[in-house]
Coordinates of C-alpha atoms and ligand atoms in Angstrom, one line a residue:
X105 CA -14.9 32.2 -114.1
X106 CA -16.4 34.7 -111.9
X107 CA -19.5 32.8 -109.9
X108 CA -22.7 34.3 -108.5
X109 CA -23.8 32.9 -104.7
X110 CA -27.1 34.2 -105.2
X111 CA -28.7 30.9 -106.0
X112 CA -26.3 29.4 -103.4
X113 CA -28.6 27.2 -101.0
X114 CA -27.5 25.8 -97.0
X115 CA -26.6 22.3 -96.8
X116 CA -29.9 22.1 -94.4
X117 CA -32.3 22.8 -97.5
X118 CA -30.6 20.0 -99.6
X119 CA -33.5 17.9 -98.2
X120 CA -35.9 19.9 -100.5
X121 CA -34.1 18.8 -103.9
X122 CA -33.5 15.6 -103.6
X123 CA -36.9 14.7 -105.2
X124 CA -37.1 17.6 -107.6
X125 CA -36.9 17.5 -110.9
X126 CA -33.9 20.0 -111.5
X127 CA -32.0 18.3 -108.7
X128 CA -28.7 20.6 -109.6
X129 CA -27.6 22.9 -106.4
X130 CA -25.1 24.9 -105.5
X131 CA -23.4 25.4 -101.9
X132 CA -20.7 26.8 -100.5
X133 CA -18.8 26.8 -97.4
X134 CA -15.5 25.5 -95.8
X135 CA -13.3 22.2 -96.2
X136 CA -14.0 20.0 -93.1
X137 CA -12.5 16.7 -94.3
X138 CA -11.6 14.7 -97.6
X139 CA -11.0 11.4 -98.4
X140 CA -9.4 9.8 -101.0
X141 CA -10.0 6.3 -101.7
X142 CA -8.6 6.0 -105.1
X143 CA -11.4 5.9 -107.2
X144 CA -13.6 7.7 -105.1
X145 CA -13.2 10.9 -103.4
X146 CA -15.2 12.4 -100.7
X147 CA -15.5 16.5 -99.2
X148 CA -17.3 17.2 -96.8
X149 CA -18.4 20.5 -96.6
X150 CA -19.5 22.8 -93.8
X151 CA -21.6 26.1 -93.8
X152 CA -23.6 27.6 -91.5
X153 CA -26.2 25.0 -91.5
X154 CA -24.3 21.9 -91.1
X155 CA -22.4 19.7 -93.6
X156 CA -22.9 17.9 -96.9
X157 CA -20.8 15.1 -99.0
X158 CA -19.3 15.7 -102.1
X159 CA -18.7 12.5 -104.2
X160 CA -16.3 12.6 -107.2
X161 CA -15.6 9.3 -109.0
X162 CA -13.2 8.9 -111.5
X163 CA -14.8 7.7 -114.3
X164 CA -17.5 10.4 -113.8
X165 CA -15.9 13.3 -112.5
X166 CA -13.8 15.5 -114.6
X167 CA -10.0 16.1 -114.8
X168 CA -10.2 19.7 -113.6
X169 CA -12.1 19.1 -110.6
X170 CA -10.5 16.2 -109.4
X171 CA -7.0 18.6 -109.9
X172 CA -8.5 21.3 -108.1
X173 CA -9.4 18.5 -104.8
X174 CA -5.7 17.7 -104.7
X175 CA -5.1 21.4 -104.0
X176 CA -7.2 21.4 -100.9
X177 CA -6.6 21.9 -97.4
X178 CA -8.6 21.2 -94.7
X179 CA -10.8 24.5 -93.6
X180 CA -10.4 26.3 -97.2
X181 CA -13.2 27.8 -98.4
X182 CA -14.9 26.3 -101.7
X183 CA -18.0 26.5 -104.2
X184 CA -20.1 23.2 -105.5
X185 CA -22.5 23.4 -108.1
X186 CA -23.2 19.8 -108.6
X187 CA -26.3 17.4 -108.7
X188 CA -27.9 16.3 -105.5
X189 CA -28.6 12.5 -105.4
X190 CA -30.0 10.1 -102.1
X191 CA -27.7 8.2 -100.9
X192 CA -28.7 6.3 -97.2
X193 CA -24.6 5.7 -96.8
X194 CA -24.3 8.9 -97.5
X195 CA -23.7 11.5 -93.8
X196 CA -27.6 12.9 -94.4
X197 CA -28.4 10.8 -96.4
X198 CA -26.8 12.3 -99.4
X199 CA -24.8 13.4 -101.5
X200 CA -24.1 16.2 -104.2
X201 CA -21.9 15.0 -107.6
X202 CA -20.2 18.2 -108.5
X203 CA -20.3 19.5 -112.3
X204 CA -18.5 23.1 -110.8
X205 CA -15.6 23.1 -108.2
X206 CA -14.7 26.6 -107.0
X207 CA -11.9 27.0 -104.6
X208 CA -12.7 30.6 -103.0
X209 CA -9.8 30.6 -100.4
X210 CA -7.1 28.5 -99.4
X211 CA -6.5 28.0 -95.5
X212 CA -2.9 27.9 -94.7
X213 CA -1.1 24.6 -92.9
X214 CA -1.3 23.5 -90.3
X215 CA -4.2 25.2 -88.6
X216 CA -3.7 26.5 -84.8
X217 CA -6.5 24.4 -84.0
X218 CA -9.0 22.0 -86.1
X219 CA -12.5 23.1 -85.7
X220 CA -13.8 19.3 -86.4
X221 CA -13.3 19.0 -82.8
X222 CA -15.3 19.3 -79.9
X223 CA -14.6 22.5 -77.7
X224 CA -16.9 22.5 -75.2
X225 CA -16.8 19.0 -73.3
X226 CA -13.0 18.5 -74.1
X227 CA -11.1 19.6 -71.0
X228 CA -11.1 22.9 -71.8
X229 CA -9.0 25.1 -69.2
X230 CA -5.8 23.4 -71.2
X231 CA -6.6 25.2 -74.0
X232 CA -9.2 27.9 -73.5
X233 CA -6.0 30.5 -74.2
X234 CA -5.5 29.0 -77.5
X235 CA -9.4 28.8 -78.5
X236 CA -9.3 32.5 -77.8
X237 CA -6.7 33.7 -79.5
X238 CA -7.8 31.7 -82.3
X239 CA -11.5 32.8 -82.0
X240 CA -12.3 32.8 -85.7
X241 CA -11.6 29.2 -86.1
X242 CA -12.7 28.1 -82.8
X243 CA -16.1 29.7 -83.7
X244 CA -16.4 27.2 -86.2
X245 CA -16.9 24.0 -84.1
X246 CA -20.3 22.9 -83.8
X247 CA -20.9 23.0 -80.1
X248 CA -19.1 27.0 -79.8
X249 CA -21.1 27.8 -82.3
X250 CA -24.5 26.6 -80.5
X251 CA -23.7 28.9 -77.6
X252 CA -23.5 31.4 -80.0
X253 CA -26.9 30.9 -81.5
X254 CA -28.6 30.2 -78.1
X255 CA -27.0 33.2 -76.8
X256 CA -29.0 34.9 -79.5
X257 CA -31.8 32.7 -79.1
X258 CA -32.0 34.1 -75.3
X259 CA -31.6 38.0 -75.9
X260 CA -34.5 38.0 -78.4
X261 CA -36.9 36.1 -76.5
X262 CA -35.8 38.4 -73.2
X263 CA -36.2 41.6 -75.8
X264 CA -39.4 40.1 -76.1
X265 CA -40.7 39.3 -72.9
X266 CA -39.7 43.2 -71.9
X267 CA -41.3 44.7 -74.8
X268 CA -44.7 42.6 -74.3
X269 CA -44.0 43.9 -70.3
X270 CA -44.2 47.2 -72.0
X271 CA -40.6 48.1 -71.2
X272 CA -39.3 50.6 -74.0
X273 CA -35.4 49.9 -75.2
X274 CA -33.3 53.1 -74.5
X275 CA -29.8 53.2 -75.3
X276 CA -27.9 55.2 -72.3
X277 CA -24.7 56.7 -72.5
X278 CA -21.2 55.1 -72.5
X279 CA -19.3 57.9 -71.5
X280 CA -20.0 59.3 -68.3
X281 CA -18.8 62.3 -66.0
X282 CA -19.4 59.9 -62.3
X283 CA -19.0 56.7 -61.1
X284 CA -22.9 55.2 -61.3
X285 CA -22.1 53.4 -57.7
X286 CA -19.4 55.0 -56.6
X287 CA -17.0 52.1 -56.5
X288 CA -13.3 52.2 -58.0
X289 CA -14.4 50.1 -60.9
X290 CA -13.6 52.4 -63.1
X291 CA -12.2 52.5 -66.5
X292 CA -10.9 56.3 -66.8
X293 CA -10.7 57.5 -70.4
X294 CA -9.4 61.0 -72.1
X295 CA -12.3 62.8 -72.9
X296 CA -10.9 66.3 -74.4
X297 CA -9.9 68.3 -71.4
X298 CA -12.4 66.6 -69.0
X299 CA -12.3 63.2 -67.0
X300 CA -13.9 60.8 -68.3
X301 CA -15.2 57.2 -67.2
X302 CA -17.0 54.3 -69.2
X303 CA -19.8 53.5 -67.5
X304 CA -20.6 50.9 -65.0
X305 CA -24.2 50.7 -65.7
X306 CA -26.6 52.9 -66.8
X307 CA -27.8 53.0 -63.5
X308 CA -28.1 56.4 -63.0
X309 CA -29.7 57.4 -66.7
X310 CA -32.7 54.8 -66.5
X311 CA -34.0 56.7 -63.0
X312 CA -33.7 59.9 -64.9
X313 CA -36.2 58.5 -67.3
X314 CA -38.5 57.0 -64.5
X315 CA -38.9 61.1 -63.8
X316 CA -39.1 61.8 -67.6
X317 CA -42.0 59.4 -67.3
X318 CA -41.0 56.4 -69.4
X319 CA -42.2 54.2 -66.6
X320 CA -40.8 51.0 -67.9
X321 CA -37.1 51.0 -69.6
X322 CA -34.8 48.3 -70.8
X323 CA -31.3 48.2 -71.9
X324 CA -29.5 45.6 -73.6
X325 CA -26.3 46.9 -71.9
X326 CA -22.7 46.9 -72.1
X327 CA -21.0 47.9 -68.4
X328 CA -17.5 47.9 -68.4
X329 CA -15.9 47.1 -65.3
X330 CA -12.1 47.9 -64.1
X331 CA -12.2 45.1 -61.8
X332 CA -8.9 43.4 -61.2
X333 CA -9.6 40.2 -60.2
X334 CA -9.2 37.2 -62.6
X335 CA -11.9 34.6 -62.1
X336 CA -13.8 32.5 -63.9
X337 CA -17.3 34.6 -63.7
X338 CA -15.6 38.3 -64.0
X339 CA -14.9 40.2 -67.1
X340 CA -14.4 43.8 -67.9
X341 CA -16.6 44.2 -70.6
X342 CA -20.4 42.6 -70.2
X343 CA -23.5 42.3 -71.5
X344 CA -26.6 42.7 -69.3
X345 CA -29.9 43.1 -69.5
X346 CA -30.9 46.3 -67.7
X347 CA -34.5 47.5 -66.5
X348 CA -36.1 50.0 -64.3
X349 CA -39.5 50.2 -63.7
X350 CA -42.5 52.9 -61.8
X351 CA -45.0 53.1 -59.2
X352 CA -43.8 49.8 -57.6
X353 CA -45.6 48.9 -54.1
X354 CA -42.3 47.0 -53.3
X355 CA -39.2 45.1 -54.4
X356 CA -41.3 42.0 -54.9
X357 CA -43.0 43.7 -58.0
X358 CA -39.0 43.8 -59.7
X359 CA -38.6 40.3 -58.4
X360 CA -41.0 39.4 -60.2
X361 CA -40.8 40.6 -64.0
X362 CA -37.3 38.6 -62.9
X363 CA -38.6 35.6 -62.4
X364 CA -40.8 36.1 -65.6
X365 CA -37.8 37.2 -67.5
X366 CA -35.8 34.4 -66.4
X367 CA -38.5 31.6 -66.7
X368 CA -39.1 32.7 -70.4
X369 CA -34.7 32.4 -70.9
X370 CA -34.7 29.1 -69.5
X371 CA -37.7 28.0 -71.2
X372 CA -36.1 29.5 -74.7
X373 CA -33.4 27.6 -73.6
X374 CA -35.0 24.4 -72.3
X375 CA -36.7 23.8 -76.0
X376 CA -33.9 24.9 -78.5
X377 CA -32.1 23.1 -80.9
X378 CA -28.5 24.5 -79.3
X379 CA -29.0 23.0 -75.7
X380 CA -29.0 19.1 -77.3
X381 CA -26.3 20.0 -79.5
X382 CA -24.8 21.3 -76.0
X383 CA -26.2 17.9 -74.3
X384 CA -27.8 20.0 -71.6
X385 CA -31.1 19.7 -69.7
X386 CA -32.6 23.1 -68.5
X387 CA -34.8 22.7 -65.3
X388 CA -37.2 25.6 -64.3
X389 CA -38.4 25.9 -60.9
X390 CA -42.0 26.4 -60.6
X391 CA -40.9 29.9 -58.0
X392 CA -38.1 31.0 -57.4
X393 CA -37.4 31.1 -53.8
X394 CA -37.3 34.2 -51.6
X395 CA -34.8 34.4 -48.9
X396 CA -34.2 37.2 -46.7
X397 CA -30.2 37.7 -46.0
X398 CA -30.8 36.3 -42.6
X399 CA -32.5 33.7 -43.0
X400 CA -29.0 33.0 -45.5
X401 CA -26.8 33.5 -42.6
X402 CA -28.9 31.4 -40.5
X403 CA -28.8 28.3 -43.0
X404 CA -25.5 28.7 -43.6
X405 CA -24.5 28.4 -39.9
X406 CA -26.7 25.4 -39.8
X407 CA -23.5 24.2 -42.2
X408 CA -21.0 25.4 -39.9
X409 CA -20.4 29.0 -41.3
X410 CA -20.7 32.0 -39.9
X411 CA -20.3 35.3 -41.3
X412 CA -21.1 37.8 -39.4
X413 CA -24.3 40.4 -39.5
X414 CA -23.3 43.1 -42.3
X415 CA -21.0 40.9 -44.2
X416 CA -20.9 39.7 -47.7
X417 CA -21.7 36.3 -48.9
X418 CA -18.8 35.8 -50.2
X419 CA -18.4 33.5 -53.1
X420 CA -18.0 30.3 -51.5
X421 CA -20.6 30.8 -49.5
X422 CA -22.8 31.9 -52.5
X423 CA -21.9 28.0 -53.6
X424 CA -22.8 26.4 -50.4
X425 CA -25.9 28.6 -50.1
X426 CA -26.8 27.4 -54.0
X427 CA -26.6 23.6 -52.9
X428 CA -29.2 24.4 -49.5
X429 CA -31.6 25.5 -51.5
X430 CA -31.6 22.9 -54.1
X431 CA -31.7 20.5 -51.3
X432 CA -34.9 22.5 -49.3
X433 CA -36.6 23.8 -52.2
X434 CA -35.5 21.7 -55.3
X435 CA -35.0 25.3 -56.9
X436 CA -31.3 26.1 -58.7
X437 CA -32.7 29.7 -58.6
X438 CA -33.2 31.9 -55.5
X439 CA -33.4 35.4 -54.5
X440 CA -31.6 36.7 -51.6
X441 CA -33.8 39.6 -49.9
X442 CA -33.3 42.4 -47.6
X443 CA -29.7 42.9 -47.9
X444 CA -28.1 45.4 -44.9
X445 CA -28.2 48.6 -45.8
X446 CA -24.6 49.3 -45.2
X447 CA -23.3 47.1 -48.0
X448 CA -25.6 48.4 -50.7
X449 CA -25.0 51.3 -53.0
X450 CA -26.8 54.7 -52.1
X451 CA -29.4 54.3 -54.7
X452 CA -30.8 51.6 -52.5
X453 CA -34.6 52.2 -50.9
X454 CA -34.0 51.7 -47.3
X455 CA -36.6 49.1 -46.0
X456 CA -38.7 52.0 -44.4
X457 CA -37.1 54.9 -46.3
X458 CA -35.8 56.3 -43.2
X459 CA -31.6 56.6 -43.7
X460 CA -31.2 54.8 -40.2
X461 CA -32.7 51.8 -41.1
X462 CA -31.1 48.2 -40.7
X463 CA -32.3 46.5 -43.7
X464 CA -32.6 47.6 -47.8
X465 CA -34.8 46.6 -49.9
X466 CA -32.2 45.1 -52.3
X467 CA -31.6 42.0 -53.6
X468 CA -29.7 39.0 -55.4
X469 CA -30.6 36.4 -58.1
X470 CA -28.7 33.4 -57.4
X471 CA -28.5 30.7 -60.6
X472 CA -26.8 27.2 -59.6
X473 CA -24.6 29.6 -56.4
X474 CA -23.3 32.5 -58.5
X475 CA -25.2 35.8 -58.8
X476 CA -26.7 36.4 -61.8
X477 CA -28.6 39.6 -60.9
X478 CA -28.8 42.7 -58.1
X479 CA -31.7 45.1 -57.9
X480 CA -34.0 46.7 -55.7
X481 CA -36.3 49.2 -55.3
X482 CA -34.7 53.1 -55.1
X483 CA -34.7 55.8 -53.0
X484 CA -36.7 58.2 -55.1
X485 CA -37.4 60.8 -52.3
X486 CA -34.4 63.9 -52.7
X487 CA -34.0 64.4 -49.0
X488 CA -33.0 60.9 -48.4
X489 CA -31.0 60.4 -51.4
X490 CA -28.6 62.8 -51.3
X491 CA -28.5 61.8 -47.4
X492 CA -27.6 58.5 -48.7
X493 CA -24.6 59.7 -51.2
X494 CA -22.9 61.7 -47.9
X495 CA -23.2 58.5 -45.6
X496 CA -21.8 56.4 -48.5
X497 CA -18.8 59.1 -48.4
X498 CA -19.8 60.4 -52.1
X499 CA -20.1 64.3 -53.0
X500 CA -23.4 65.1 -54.0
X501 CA -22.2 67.9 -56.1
X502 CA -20.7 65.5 -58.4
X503 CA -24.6 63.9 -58.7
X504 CA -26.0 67.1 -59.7
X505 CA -27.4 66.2 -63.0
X506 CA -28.8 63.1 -61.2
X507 CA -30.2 64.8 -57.9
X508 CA -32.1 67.4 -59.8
X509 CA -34.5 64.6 -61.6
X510 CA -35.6 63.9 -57.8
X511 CA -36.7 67.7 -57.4
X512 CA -39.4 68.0 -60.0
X513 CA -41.7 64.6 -59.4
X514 CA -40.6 61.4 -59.0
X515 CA -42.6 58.1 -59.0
X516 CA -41.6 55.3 -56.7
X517 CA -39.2 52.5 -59.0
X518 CA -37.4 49.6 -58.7
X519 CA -35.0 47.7 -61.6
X520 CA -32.0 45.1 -61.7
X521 CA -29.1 44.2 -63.9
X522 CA -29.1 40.4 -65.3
X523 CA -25.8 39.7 -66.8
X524 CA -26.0 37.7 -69.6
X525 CA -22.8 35.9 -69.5
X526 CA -23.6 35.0 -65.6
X527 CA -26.9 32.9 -67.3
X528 CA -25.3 31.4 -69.8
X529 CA -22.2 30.3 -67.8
X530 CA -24.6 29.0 -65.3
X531 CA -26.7 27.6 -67.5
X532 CA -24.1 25.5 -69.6
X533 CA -21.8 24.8 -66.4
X534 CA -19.2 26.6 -68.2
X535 CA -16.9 29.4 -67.5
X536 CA -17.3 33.1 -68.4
X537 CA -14.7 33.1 -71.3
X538 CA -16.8 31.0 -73.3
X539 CA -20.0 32.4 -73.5
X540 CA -18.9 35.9 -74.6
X541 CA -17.6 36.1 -78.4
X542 CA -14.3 38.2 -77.4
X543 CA -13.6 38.4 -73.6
X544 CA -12.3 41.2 -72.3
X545 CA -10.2 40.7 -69.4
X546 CA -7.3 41.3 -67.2
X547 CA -4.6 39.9 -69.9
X548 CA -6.8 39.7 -72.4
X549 CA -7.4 42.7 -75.0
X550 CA -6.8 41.3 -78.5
X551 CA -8.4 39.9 -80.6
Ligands
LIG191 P1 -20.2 40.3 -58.4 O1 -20.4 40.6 -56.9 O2 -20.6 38.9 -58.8 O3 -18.8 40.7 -58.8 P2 -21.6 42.7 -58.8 O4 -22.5 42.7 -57.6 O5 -20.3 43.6 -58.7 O6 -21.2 41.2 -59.2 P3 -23.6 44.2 -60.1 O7 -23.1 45.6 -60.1 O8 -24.6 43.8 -59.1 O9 -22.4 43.2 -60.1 O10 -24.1 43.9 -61.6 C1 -25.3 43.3 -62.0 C2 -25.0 42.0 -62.7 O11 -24.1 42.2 -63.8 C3 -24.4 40.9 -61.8 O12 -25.3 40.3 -61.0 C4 -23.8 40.0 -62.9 O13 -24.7 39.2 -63.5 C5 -23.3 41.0 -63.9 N1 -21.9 41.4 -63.7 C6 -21.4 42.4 -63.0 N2 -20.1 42.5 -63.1 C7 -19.7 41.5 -63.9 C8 -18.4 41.0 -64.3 N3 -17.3 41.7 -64.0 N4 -18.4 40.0 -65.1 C9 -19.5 39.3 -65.5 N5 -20.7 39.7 -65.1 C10 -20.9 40.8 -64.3
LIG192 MG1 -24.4 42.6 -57.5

C-alpha cells in the first residue's frame, strides 16, 4: 500500500498528542535498536528530532507487523502509524502502539559503523578515516549531528550580525585569472585555452566593490587552498566568513566588527541546544586582547623563545602565546597587531602608508593558540599599491583589472577572513576533519 508522509510528525512533537483525543500518529525514520523479549517487542526509532519506542505485544499486535519486525535490521528505514500512549518507563516517556508498519528501506549487514555510538568523545584519531568514508552514517550519531546544527546555528546568527552591521552578501567569483596573494597556493584548473586558478579568497573582488561603493560587503566564502601540508587545522577546501569594509580611521575599526562578530558566534554558541549535547562550555571574554607582534615576541622570550624580528609565529609558538594570554588576561581570544611589513601580503596598509615602513597595519585573531582570522586595513592609494606588488616580486600587469579600481576614487578600507572550521575546531577542541561535512584534503577527495 502506497503511504503518504504528509501527515508524518517528528518524534519531538509526540509530546503534543499524548493528551489529545485522536492520539493516532504517524512517524518515520531509521531502525536504531529492537528488542525482543518474547511477548513484548520494542523499536526504537530515530529521525531528525530524536527517538521514539515502538511497543508491539503479542496478544495486541497483529501477525503482519510482528512478521515485518523479524525482517529488520538495525539502521533500515521504516513508517509507524500507530497510537501514542504515556508511559513513564517508556525512553520519553512514551510510547507509540503501531496499527501500520512500513518498512521503506532495508540497511544491508553489518554496517561499517553503528551510529548508536558516540563519535565525538570516543578516541577519535583511530577511526576518524573510517567516520569519513562512511560520512552518511556517521552523520547520523547524535553528537556529529550537533556540530552540524550548531555549525548552522553559527553562520546564521554571523549572517545576521553582518547584515544588521549593514554588510551586503556578494557572491565573488570562483574562477580567477591571478593568484589573490600571490602565494603558490594554488589550485590550477583548465579553463578553455586560458590558465585558470580557483580562488584563494575573494580578496581582490571585495576591494573592487569598496570603489564601486558598496561600503560594507560580506561573503560567506569558499577559498580553496593547494596547500600541501597535512595537519589537523589545514584543508583545501574552507568556509569563511569574508568582509571588507570603507572609510575606516584604522585597523582597530575591523578589529572590532571582529570582536562583535565573534562575541555574537560564541554567544549563539554558548546558549544552544548543540553545545550540551556536545558537553561544552563556551566562555566569552569581555575584550579581546590587543597585542602588537612585539610585544608577542617579547612575552614569548620571557618563556624562553626567541624568534627573531620579521619572523613568523610559527605554530607552536601560536600555542604557547595562546596559554600567556589566558594566564595575563583570562582571555582565550587575542589579536596580534602590527605585523612586519615584510611578511604580509601587498594588499597590506603600511602603518604610515609610506612603502618603507617597518610595521603593517595587519593582524591575527588567535582562538585557544590557533589563528582563526587575518585582516587589516589596505593600501588603497595606486602609487603605493602597485609599489607594493613589485617589492613583493609580483607583476602588476597581471593586477590590471585590480589596479585600475585604485585610479578612479577609492575610500580608505579594511576587512578579514574568519574561517569557520578554525572556530568551530577551536571551539569544540576538536580537529578540522570533523567540523566540515566532507573534508577536502591532501588524500582525501571522495566522498
Ligand atoms: P594559516 O597560517 O593558519 O595556514 P593563513 O594565514 O594561510 O592560515 P589566511 O590566508 O589568513 O590563512 O586566511 C584567513 C583565514 O582562513 C585563516 O585565519 C583561517 O581561519 C582560514 N584558513 C585559511 N586557510 C585555511 C586552511 N587551509 N584550512 C582551514 N582554514 C583556513
Ligand atoms: Mg592568516
Amino acid at each position: 500500500m502506497q503511504i503518504s508522509f504528509k501527515d508524518r510528525v517528528y518524534t519531538s512533537q509526540l509530546k503534543n498528542f499524548v493528551n489529545s483525543e485522536n492520539n493516532e500518529v504517524l512517524i518515520a525514520g531509521w531502525v536504531q535498536e529492537t528488542r525482543d523479549l518474547g511477548n513484548l517487542k520494542f523499536i526504537i526509532l530515530r529521525d531528525r528530532e530524536g527517538t521514539a519506542q515502538i511497543c508491539m505485544k503479542k496478544k495486541i499486535t497483529g501477525d503482519e507487523i510482528l512478521n515485518k519486525v523479524k525482517e529488520l535490521t538495525k539502521e533500515s528505514v521504516i513508517s509507524v502509524r500507530g497510537n501514542l500512549s504515556a508511559n513513564p518507563k517508556a525512553p520519553n516517556g512514551y510510547e507509540i502502539f503501531p496499527n501500520e508498519l512500513n518498512i521503506i528501506s532495508i540497511a544491508n549487514v553489518p554496517l561499517p559503523l553503528d551510529p548508536s555510538e558516540k563519535a565525538v568523545k570516543a578516541d577519535v584519531t583511530a577511526n576518524i578515516d573510517t567516520r569519513l568514508d562512511n560520512r552518511f552514517l556517521d552523520l547520523r550519531k547524535k553528537d556529529v549531528t550537533a556540530i552540524f546544527r550548531l555549525r548552522n546555528n553559527i553562520i546564521n546568527a554571523g549572517r545576521k550580525f553582518l547584515r544588521d552591521n549593514k554588510f551586503i552578501e556578494i557572491n565573488s567569483p570562483k574562477i580567477i585569472a591571478s593568484a589573490s596573494e600571490g602565494g603558490t597556493e594554488l589550485f590550477p584548473i583548465a579553463y578553455f585555452d586560458k590558465e585558470a586558478f580557483l580562488a584563494q579568497s575573494p580578496q581582490l573582488y571585495k576591494q573592487m566593490l569598496m570603489a564601486a561603493g558598496f561600503d560594507r560587503v560580506f561573503e560567506t566564502a569558499t577559498y580553496f587552498r593547494a596547500e600541501s601540508h597535512d595537519t589537523t587545522r589545514h584543508l583545501n577546501e574552507i568556509t569563511a566568513f569574508d568582509c571588507e569594509m570603507s572609510f575606516v580611521d584604522t585597523e582597530n575599526d575591523v578589529m572590532d566588527v571582529i570582536e562583535g562578530l565573534m562575541k555574537t558566534i560564541l554567544s549563539e554558541a554558548r546558549d544552544s541546544e548543540e553545545v550540551k549535547i556536545l558537553n561544552k562550555e563556551i566562555s566569552i571574554p569581555e575584550k579581546f586582547p590587543r597585542l602588537s607582534y612585539d610585544e608577542c615576541l617579547q612575552y614569548l622570550n620571557e618563556k624562553g623563545i626567541t624568534i627573531e624580528w620579521g619572523g613568523d609565529i610559527d605554530t607552536k609558538c601560536e600555542r604557547v602565546l595562546g596559554e600567556i594570554v589566558k594566564d595575563k588576561f583570562g582571555s582565550e581570544l587575542f589579536f596580534i597587531t602590527k605585523y612586519p611589513l615584510k611578511i604580509k601580503p601587498f594588499y597590506t596598509a603600511p602603518e604610515n602608508f609610506d612603502a618603507d615602513d617597518k610595521y603593517s597595519r595587519a593582524f591575527d585573531l588567535e582562538y585557544k593558540g590557533v589563528e582563526i582570522s587575518s585582516g587589516g586595513q589596505r593600501v588603497h592609494i595606486y602609487d603605493l599599491l602597485a609599489e607594493r606588488i613589485k617589492r613583493c616580486n609580483l607583476n602588476p600587469e597581471n593586477f590590471k583589472f585590480y589596479l585600475d579600481a585604485f585610479k578612479y576614487g577609492m575610500p580608505p578600507h579594511g576587512g578579514f577572513g574568519l574561517g569557520i572550521e578554525r572556530i568551530l575546531m577551536r571551539m569544540l577542541d576538536v580537529t578540522v576533519r570533523e567540523v566540515i561535512l566532507f573534508p577536502r584534503d591532501r588524500h582525501r577527495l571522495t566522498p
